[in-house]
Structure formats: structure tokens, C-alpha cells
Short mmCIF file of C-alpha atoms in Angstrom, two decimals:
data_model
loop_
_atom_site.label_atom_id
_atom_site.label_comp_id
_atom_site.label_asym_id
_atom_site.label_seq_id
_atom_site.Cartn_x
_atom_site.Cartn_y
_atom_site.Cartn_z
CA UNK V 525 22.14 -111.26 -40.46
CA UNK V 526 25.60 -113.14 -39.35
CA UNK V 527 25.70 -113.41 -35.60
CA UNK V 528 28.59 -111.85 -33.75
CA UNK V 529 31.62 -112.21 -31.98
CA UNK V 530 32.90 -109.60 -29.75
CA UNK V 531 35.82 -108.69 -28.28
CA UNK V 532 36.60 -106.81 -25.32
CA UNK V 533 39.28 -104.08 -25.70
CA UNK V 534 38.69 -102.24 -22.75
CA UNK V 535 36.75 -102.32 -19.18
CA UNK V 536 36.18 -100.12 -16.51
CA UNK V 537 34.21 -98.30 -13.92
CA UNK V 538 34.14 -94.75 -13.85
CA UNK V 539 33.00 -92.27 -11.00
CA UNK V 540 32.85 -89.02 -12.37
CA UNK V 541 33.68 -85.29 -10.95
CA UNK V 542 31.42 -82.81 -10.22
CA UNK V 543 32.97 -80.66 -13.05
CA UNK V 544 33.06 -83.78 -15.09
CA UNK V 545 31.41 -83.62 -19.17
CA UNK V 546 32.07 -85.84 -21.69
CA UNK V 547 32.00 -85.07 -25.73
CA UNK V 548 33.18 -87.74 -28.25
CA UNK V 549 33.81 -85.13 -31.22
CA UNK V 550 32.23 -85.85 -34.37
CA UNK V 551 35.15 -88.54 -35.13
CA UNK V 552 33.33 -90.59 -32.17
CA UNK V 553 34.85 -94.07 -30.87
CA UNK V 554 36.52 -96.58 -33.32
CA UNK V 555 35.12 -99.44 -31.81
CA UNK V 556 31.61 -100.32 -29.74
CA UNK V 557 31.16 -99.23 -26.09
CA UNK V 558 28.46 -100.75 -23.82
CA UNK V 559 28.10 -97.67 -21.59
CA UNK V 560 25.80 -98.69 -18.59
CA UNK V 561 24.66 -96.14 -15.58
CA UNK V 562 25.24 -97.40 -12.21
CA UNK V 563 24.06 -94.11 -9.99
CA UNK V 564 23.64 -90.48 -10.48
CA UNK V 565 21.73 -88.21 -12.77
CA UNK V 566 22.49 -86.60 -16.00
CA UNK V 567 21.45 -86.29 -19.84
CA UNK V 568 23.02 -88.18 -22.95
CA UNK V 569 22.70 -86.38 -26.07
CA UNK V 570 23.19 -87.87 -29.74
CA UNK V 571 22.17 -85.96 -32.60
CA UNK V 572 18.44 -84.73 -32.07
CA UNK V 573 17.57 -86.76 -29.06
CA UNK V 574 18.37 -86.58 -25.64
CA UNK V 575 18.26 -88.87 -22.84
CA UNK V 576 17.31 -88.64 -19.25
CA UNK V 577 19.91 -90.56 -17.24
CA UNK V 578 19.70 -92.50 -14.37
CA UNK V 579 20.53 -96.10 -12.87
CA UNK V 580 19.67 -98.64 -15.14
CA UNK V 581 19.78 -96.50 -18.42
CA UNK V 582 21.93 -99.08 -20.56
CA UNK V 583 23.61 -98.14 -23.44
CA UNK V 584 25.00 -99.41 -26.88
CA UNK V 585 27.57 -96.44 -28.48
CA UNK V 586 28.23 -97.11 -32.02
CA UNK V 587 31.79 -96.56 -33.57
CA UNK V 588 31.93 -93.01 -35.34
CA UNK V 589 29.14 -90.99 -34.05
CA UNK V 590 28.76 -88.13 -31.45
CA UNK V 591 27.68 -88.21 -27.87
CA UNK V 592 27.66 -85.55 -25.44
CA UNK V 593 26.61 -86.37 -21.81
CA UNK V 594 26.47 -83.41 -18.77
CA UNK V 595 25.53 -84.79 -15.20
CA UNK V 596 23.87 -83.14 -12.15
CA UNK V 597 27.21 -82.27 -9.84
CA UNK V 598 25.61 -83.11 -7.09
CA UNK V 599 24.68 -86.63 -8.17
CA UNK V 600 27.46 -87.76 -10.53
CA UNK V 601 27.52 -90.56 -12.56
CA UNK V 602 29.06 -93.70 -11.87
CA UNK V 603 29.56 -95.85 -14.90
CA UNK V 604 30.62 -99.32 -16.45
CA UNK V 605 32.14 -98.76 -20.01
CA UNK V 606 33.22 -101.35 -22.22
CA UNK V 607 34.70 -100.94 -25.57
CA UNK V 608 34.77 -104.06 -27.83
CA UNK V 609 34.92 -104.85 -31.03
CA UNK V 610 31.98 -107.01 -33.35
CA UNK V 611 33.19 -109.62 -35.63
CA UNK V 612 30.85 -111.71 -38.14
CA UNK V 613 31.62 -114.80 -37.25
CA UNK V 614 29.07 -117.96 -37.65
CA UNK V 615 31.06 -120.47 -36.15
CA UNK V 616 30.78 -119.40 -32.89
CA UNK V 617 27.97 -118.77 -30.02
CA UNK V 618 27.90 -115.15 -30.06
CA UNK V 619 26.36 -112.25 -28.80
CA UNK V 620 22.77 -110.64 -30.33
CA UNK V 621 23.57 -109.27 -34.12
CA UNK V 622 21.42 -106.04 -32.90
CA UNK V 623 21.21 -104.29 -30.00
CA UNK V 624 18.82 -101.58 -29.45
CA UNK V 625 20.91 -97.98 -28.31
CA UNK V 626 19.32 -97.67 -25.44
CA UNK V 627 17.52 -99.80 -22.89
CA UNK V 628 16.40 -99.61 -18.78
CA UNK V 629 17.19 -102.31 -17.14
CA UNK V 630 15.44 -102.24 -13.79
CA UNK V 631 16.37 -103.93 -11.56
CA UNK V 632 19.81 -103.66 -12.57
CA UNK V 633 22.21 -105.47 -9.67
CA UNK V 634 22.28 -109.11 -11.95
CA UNK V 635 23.61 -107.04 -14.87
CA UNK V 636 26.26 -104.37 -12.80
CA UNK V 637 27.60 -108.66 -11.26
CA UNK V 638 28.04 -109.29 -15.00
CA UNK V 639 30.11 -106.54 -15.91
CA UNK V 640 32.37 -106.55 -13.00
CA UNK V 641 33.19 -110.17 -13.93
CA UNK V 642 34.10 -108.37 -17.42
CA UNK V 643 36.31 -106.01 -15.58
CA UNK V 644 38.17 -108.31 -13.47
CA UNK V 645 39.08 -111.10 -16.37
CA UNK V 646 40.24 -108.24 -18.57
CA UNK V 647 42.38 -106.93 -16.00
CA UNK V 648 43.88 -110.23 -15.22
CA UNK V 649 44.80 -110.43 -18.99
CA UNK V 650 42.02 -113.24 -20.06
CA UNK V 651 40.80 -112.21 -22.93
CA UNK V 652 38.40 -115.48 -23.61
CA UNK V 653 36.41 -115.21 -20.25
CA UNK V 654 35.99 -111.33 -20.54
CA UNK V 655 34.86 -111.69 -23.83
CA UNK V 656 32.49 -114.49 -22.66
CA UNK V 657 30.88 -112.31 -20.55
CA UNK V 658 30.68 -109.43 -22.31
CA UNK V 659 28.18 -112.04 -24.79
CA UNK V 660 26.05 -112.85 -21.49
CA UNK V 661 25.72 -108.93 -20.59
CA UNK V 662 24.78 -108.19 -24.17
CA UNK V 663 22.54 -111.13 -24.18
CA UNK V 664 21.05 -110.04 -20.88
CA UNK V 665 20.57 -106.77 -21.65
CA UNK V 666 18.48 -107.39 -24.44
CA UNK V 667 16.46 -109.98 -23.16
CA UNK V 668 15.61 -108.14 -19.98
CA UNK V 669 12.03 -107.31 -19.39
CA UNK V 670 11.17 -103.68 -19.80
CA UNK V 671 9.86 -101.84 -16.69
CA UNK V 672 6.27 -100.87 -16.38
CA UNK V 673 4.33 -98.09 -15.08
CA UNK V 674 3.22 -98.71 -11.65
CA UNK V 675 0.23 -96.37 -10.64
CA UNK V 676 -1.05 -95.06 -7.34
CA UNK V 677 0.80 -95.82 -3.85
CA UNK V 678 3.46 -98.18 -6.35
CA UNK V 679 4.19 -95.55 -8.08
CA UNK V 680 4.90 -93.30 -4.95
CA UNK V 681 7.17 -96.14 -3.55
CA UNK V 682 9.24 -96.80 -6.96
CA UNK V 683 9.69 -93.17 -7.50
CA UNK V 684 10.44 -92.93 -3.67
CA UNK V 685 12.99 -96.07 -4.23
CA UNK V 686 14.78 -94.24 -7.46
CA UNK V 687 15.51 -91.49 -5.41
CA UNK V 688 17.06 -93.40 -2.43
CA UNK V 689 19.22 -95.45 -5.06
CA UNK V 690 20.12 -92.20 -6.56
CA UNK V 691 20.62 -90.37 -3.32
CA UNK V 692 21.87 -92.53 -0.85
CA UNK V 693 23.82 -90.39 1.32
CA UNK V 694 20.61 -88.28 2.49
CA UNK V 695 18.91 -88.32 5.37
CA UNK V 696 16.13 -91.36 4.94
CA UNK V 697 14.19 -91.75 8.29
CA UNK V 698 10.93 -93.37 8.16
CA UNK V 699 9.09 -90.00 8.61
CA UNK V 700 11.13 -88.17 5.98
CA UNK V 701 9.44 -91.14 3.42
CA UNK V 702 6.40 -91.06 5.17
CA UNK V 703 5.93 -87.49 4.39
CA UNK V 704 7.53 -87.91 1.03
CA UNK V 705 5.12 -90.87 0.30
CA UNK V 706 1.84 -88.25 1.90
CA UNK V 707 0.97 -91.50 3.84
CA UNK V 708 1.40 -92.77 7.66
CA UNK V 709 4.73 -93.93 8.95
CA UNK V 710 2.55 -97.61 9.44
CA UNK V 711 1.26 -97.41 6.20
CA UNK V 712 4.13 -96.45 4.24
CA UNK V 713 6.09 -99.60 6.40
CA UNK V 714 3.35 -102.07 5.07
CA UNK V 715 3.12 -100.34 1.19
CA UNK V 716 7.06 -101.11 1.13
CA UNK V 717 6.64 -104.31 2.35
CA UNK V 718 4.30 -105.06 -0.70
CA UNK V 719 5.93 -103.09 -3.13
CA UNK V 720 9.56 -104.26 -2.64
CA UNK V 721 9.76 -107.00 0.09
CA UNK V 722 11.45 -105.05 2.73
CA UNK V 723 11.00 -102.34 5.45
CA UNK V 724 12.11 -99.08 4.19
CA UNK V 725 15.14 -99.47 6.73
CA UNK V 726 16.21 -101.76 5.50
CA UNK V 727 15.74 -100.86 1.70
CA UNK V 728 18.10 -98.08 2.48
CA UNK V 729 20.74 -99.83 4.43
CA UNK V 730 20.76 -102.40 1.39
CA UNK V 731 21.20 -98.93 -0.88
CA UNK V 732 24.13 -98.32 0.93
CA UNK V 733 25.75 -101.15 1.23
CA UNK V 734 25.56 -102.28 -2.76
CA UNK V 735 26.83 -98.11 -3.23
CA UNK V 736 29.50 -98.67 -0.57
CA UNK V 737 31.13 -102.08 -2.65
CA UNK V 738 30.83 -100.36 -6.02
CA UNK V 739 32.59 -97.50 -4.49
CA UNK V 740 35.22 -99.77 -2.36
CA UNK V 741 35.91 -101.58 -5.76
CA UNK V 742 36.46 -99.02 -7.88
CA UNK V 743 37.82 -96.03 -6.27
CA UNK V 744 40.63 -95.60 -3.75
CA UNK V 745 38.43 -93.09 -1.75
CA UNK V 746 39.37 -93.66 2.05
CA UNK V 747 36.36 -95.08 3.94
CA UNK V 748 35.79 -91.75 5.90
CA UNK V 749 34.84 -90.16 2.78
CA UNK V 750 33.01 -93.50 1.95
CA UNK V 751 30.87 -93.11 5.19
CA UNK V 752 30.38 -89.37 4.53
CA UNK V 753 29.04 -89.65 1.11
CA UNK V 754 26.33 -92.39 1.93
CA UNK V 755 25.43 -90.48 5.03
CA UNK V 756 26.87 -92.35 8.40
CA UNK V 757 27.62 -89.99 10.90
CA UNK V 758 31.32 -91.50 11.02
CA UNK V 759 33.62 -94.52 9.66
CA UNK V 760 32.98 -96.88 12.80
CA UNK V 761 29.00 -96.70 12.06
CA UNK V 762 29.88 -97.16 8.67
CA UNK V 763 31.87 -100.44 9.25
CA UNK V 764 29.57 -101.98 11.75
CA UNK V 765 26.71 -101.56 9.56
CA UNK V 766 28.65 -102.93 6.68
CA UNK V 767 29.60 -105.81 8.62
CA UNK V 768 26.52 -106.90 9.95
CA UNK V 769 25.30 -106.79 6.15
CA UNK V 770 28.27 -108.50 4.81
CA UNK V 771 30.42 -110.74 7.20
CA UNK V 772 33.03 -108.26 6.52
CA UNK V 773 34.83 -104.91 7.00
CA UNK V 774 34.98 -102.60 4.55
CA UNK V 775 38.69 -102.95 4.50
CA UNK V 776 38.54 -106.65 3.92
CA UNK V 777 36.45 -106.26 1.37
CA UNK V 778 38.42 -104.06 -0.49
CA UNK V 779 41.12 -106.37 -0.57
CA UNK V 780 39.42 -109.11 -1.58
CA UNK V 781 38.10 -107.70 -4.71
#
């Protein structure tokens, strides 16, 4: 098979509404869309099957066929979507010829960098580097090892972590995991330390943070709401935390990106 050249005719990140669906008619797209979850929860449909969304579900939509996706409205998706075209072309190093429709990639941070490189060279009009990148996210994506099934106390703590990723703005004290986790708060602190390298305070803080400069990049939501949704008790907690994390203020963040 000829490799391929792609071509990025659109980029962006979406947060969807509460109310939001999505249905892509029978005519479908006219071109490719890599259509990659960021945060929430929801279900992609195609045909017979149906898939359980959630972050790190990665997606390749062909041109001409049907999708329907719903979302839980009170975790709503947030999405990177970028249509592109795919061009035989052997002359060139190019992207993988095949791409399977859908693959988890866990963890998925390296990936979500790529793609907002995508989105900010197509913005700025430069076609070459988005399209560049686009090759390395495709490239990533499919060489990207596949999760596997953690048992016993991991399991508890990665199922614990895909909730806090997915539900940042609740309330995550140490004895609301310990309880969730059926273990002691002093056990459950050294568990998390094995399982993901961390204290669970600081697992969620880190949550936050990467939720609050997806959020600060691609929405103009004012950074009360900001604070509100990922559960600081006001903007000035907000900003000190997010300072001490990042050598910045929100607000200088924001207009750096």
C-alpha cells in the first residue's frame, strides 16, 4: 500500500454544551477527521457498534460514513478535531497508510501537546508545520502501547484516577478516596504513591491544573467560572494554586498561548 501524505484542512478544540449532540447524516464528512477525547463522558455510535467515551478514546472518522455521538451533560466532552485530507504520495515521509478507527491512548498528555502544536500552526496560516504534525500525532497514535488491565488495589487506583481526570471539579479529599478506594487514608497515600508516583493531592491538583490550561486555551470562559468548574472555592485560590504549579497566573497564561 502507497504511504500517505496528509493535509490539514481544519483544527480545533471543542468544549461542548450540556444540550450538545452531534450527527454527521448519512452524507458524513468529505475529508478525514482525527477526533480525539480530551475529558468528559459520552457514547460514539457508527453503524452497529457503539463506543464508550472517555479521555484517551482516539479516533480516526472516515470521509462518507455516519457517526452519532450523545454525552453525559454533566460531564461534557472536550475534544481535538482535525479534518485533513490523505494523498498517495511515495516521495515523501508520511503518515501510517492505515489507521485503526479507534484506539485508547492512556496516558494521553504527550499526544493532547501534539495536537495543540497542530492547532496553533494552522491558525497562524503554516500549512507545512501543521501538516508535519498532524504525521507525528498519527504516527503516535498508532504506535502507542495499548493499556492493560491492572487488577486488585491498581485497579481501584486507575479506576479511582479516571474518575478524578473525568471529574475534576468534585470534592477529592483524601478520605473521600480513601473510602472510595475501601482502604485507610495511609494506605491509600502509599498505593498512589506506587501506582502513579504521587500523593493523591497532588494527583488532583495536577488534574486541575492540565484541565485549567486546556480550558484557558481554548475557551474564553472568565476564570471565576474556571475556578468554579474544577472546584476552588473562589478565583484567588484558583490563581495561587495555579501559580505555584506553573510560574504563572492564569491570566498570563492565557495570553501567552
Amino acid at each position: 500500500m502507497k504511504p500517505m501524505r496528509v493535509r490539514v484542512n481544519s483544527a480545533a478544540r471543542f468544549f461542548c454544551a450540556p444540550d450538545w449532540n452531534w450527527d454527521t447524516s448519512s452524507r458524513g464528512f468529505a475529508d478525514w477527521d482525527l477526533w480525539v477525547v480530551l475529558g468528559g463522558t459520552g457514547v460514539l455510535r457508527t453503524g452497529a457498534e457503539r463506543f464508550p467515551l472517555a479521555r484517551g478514546d482516539t479516533f480516526v472518522l472516515r470521509p462518507r460514513t455516519r457517526y452519532r455521538v450523545s454525552h453525559d451533560p454533566s460531564q461534557p466532552l472536550h475534544v481535538v478535531a482535525v479534518h485533513h485530507d490523505r494523498i498517495a504520495d511515495a516521495a515523501v515521509s508520511s503518515a501510517p497508510s492505515t489507521d485503526p478507527f479507534h484506539r485508547r491512548v492512556v496516558p494521553i498528555e504527550f499526544l493532547a501537546g501534539i495536537l495543540d502544536r497542530i492547532i496553533r500552526f494552522h491558525l497562524r496560516g503554516s500549512g507545512d508545520e501543521a501538516d508535519a504534525w498532524l504525521t507525528v500525532a498519527l504516527t503516535e497514535r498508532a504506535s502507542a502501547d495499548q493499556p492493560q488491565p491492572a487488577t486488585g488495589a491498581a485497579a481501584r487506583i486507575a479506576e479511582l484516577c479516571t474518575q478524578i481526570r473525568e471529574r475534576p471539579g468534585d470534592r477529592w479529599t483524601l478520605g473521600t478516596i480513601a473510602s472510595l478506594v475501601g482502604a485507610s487514608p495511609q494506605h491509600v497515600s502509599r498505593l498512589f504513591k506506587q501506582s502513579v508516583g504521587t500523593s493523591p493531592s497532588r494527583y488532583v491538583r495536577d488534574v486541575r491544573i492540565a484541565t485549567a490550561k486546556a480550558y484557558l486555551r481554548g475557551s474564553s470562559l472568565p476564570l471565576k467560572r474556571i475556578a468554579s468548574i474544577l472546584g476552588y472555592h473562589d478565583e484567588f485560590h484558583f490563581s495561587n494554586q495555579f501559580r505555584s504549579a506553573t510560574g504563572v497566573r492564569p491570566s498570563e497564561f492565557r495570553a501567552s498561548v
